[in-house]
Coordinates of C-alpha atoms in Angstrom, one line a residue:
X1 CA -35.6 3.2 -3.0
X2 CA -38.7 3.3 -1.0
X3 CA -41.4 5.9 -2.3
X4 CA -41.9 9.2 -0.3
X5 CA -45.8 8.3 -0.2
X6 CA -47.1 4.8 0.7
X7 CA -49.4 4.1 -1.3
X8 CA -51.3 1.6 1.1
X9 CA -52.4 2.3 4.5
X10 CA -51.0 0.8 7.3
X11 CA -52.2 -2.4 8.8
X12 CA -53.9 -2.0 12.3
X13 CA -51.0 -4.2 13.7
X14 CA -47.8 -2.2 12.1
X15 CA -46.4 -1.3 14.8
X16 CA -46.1 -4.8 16.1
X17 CA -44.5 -5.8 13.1
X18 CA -42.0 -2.9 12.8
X19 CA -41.6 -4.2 16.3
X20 CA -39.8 -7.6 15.2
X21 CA -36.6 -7.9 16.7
X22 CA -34.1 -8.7 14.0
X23 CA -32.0 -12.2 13.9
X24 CA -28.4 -12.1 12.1
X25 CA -28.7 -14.5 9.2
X26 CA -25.2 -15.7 9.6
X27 CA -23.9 -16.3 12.7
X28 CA -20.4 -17.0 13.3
X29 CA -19.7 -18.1 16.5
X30 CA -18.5 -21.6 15.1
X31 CA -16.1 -20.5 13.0
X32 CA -12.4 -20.3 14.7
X33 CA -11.3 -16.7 14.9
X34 CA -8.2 -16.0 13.3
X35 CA -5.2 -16.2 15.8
X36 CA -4.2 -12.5 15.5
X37 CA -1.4 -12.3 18.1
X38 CA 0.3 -15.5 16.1
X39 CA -0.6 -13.5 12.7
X40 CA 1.3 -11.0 14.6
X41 CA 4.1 -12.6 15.7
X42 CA 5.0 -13.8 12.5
X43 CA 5.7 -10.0 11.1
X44 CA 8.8 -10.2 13.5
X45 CA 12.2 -9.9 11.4
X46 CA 9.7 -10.3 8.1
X47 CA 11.3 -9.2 4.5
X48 CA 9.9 -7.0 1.7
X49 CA 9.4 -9.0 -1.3
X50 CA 8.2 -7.2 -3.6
X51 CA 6.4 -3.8 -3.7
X52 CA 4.0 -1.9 -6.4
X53 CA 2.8 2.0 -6.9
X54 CA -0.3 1.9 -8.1
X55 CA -0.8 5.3 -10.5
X56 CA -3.6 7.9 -9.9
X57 CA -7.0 6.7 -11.9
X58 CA -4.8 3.3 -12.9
X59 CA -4.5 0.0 -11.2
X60 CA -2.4 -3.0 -11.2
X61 CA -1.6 -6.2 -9.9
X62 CA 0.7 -8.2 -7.7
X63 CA 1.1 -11.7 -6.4
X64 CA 1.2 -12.6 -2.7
X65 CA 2.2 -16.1 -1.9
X66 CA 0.3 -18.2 1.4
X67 CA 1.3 -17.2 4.3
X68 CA 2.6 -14.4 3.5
X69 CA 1.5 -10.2 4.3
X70 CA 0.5 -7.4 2.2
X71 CA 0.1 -3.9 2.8
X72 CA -2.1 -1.2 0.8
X73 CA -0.9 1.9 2.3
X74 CA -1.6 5.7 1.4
X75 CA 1.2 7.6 0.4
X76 CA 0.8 10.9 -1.0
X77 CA -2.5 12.2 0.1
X78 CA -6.5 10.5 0.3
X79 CA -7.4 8.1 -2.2
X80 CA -9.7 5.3 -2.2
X81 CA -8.9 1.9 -3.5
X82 CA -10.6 -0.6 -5.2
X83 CA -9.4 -4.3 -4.7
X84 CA -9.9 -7.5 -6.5
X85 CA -8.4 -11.1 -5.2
X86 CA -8.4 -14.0 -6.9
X87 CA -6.5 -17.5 -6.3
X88 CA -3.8 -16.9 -7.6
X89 CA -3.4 -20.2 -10.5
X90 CA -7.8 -19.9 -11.0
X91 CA -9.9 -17.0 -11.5
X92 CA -12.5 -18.7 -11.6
X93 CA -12.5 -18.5 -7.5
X94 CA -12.4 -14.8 -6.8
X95 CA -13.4 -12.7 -3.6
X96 CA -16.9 -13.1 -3.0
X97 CA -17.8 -9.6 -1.5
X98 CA -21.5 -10.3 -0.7
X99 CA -20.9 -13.4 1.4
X100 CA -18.3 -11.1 3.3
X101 CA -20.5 -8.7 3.7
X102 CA -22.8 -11.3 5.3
X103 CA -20.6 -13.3 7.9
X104 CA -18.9 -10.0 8.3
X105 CA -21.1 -6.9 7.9
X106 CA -20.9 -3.6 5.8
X107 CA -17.3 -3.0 6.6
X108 CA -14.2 -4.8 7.1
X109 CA -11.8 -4.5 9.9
X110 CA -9.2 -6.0 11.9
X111 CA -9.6 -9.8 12.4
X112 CA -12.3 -10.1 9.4
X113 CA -11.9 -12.4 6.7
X114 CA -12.1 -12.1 2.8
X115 CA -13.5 -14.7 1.8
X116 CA -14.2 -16.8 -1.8
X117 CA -16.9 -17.8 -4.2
X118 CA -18.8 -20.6 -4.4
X119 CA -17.9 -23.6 -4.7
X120 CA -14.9 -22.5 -3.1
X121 CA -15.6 -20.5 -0.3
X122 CA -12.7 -19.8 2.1
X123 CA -10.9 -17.4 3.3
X124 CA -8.3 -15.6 1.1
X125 CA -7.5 -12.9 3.5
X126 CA -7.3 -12.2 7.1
X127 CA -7.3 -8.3 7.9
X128 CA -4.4 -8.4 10.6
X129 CA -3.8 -4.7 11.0
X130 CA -6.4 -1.2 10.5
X131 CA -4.9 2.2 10.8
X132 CA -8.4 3.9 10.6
X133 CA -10.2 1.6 13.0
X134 CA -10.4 4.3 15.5
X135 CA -13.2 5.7 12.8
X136 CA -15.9 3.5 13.7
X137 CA -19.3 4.8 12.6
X138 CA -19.7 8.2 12.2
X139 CA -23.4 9.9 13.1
X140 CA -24.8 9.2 9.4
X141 CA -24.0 5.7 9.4
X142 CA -20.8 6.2 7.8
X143 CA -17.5 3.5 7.9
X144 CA -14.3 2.7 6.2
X145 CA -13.7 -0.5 4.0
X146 CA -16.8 -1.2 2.8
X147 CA -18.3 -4.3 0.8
X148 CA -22.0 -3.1 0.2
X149 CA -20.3 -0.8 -3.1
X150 CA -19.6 -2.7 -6.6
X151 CA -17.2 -0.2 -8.5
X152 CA -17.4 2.6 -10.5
X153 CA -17.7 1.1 -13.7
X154 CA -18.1 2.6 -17.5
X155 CA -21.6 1.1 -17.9
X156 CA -23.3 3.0 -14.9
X157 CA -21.7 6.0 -16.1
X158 CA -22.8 5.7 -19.5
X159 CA -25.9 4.8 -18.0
X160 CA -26.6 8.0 -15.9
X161 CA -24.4 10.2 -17.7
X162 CA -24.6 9.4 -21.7
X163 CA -20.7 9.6 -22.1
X164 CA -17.8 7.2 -22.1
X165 CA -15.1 7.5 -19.4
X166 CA -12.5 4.7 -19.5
X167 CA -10.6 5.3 -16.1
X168 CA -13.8 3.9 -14.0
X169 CA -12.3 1.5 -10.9
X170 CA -13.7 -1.6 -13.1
X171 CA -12.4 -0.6 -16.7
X172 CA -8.9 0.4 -14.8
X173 CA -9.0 -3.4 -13.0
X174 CA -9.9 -5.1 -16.4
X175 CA -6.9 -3.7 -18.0
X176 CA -4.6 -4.5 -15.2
X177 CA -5.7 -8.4 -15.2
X178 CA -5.5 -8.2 -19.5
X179 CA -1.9 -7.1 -19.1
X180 CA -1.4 -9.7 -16.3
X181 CA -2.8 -12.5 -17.8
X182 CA -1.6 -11.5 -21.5
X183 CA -5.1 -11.7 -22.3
X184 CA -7.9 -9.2 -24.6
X185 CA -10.2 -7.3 -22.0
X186 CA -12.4 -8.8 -23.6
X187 CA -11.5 -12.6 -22.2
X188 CA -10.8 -11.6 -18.7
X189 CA -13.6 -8.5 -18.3
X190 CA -15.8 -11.7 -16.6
X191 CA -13.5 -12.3 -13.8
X192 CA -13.7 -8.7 -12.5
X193 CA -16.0 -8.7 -9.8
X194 CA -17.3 -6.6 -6.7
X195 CA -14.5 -4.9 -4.5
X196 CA -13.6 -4.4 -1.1
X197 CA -13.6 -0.3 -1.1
X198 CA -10.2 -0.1 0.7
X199 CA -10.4 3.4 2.6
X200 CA -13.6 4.9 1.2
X201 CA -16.0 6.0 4.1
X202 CA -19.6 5.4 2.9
X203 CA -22.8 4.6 4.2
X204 CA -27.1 4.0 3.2
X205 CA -28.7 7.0 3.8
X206 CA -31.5 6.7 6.9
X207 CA -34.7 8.1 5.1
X208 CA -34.2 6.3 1.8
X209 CA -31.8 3.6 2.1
X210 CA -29.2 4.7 -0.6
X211 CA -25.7 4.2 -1.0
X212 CA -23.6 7.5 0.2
X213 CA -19.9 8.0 0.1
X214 CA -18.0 10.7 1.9
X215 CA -14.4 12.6 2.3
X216 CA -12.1 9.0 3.3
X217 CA -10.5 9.8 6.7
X218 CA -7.3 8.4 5.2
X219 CA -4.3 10.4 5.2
X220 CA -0.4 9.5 4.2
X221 CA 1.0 6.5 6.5
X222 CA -2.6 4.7 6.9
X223 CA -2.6 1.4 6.1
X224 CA -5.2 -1.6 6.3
X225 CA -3.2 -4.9 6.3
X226 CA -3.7 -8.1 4.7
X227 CA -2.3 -12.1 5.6
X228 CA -2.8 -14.2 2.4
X229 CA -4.5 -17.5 3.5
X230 CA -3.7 -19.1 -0.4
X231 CA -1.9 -18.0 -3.2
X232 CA -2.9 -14.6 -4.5
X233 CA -3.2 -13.1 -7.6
X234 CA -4.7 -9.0 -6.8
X235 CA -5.5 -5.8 -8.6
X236 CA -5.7 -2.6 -6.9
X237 CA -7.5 0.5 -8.9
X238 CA -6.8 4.1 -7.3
X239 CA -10.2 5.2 -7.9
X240 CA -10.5 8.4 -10.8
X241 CA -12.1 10.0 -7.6
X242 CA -9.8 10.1 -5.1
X243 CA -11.0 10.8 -1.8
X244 CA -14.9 10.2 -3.1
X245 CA -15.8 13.1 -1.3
X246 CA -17.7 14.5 -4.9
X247 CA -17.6 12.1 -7.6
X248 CA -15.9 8.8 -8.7
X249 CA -15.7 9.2 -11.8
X250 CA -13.8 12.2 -12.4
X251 CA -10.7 13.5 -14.2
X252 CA -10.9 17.0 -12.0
X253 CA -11.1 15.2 -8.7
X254 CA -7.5 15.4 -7.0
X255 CA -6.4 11.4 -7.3
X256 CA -3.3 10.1 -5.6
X257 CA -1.3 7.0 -5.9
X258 CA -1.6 3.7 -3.2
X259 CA 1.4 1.6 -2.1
X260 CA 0.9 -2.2 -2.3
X261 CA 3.8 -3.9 0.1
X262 CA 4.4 -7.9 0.2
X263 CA 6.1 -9.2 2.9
X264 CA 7.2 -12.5 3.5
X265 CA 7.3 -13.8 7.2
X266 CA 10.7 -16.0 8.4
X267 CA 8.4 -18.6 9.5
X268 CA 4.5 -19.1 9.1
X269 CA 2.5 -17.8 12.1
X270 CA 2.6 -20.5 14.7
X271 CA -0.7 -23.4 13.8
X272 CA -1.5 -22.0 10.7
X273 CA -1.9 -24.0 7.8
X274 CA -3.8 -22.8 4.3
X275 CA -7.6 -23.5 4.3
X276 CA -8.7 -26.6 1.7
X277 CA -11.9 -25.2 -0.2
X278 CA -15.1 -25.6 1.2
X279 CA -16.2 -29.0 2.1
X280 CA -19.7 -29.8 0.5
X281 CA -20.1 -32.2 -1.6
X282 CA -21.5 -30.4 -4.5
X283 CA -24.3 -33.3 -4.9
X284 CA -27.4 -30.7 -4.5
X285 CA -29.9 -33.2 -3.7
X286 CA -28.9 -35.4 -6.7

């Protein structure tokens, strides 16, 4: 974080360069926006195929073929997910949550994509529905559905705490994709990657730029809604701290478990096909 003293003195001309107005790094005005009203459409006369509870300070997985919707919803009180997505026949292409974060900003909504690593990079996701968009941003700077997090994760805490705790979001996601992939946790630890924070509100502090979370807004019957672009293979953690209005890593904190709904449309959403992986050529100069 930036210190509380500089320890230079200010250029005669500061104020001029504080001045600069900023330019977005990525735009996206030439990408197509996702048709949401066809998206939409599609949910009409729909079936469940498959749903999965995912336990308090647990997580597991579930498969969502292309073209086809998934739910996580809350159902028994406010709990924060973490969620990992990765094509569903490679891990090696998982969610890419910093080049999210860039085409879309800190936090996700309706109509944003999720999109994948590099050399991939596509979308694997098209939000289609947010029950808490009415929170916008709240007067600290606050949202919901964040991508500037990683997860909680047993090496930080051991880190800042000295002790072991084995029910962080990360530890809980690398057992889920072990028992998935009939794998050691060891093997499969690698593919775990940064998360969408599904319902946590959080935030950077204004005076020193750090990471905040907050109480989630969520509350039983919210839901943030999901159309798989490709096939699917995801992992959903119910965070050991619940609402992440204390601590997230915590076996006092009151923890609740998330719904995970897949739903297969009667026909695809009108135009859509699935999106080929990026096109570069992967030459780099050579």
């Amino acid at each position: 974080m930036k210190l509380d003293k500089f320890e230079r003195a200010e250029p005669q001309d500061a104020a001029a360069r504080r001045g600069v107005r900023p330019v977005i790094c990525y735009p996206v005005d030439s990408l197509a926006p996702p048709d949401l009203a066809a998206y939409r459409a599609a949910r009409q006369g729909w079936r469940k195929l498959s749903e999965v509870v995912v336990p308090p300070r647990d997580a597991r997985t579930f498969e969502v073929p292309a073209g086809c919707f998934f739910r996580i919803v809350s159902i028994d009180g406010p709990q924060v997910g973490d969620l990992n997505l990765w094509a569903a026949q490679n891990l090696n292409e998982r969610f890419f949550s910093g080049k999210t974060r860039a085409l879309h900003g800190t936090h996700l909504s309706t109509g944003d994509r999720l999109w994948s690593c590099l050399p991939f990079l596509r979308p694997m996701a098209t939000i289609t529905e947010d029950t808490l968009d009415w929170y916008g941003f709240d007067e600290f700077g606050g949202s919901v559905h964040d991508v500037i997090g990683t997860r909680c994760d047993p090496y930080t805490h051991k880190l800042l705490s000295g002790g072991e705790y084995h029910h962080c979001c990360h530890s809980n996601l690398t057992r889920a994709l072990a028992g998935h992939a009939q794998r050691p946790t060891a093997e499969v630890e690698p593919a775990v990657h940064d998360v969408l924070n599904v319902f946590m509100c959080t935030g950077f502090t204004r005076d020193t730029g750090q990471y905040f979370m907050k109480a989630s807004p969520v509350r039983p019957g919210d839901f943030l809604e999901f159309f798989a672009e490709i096939d699917l293979l995801g992992a959903l953690s119910a965070c050991p701290g619940g609402d992440c209005s204390a601590e997230h890593s915590s076996d006092t904190a009151a923890c609740y478990p998330l719904l995970v709904e897949v739903y297969e449309p009667v026909a695809p959403p009108q135009g859509w096909t699935s999106p080929p992986r990026n096109g570069y050529s992967g030459d780099h100069g050579f």
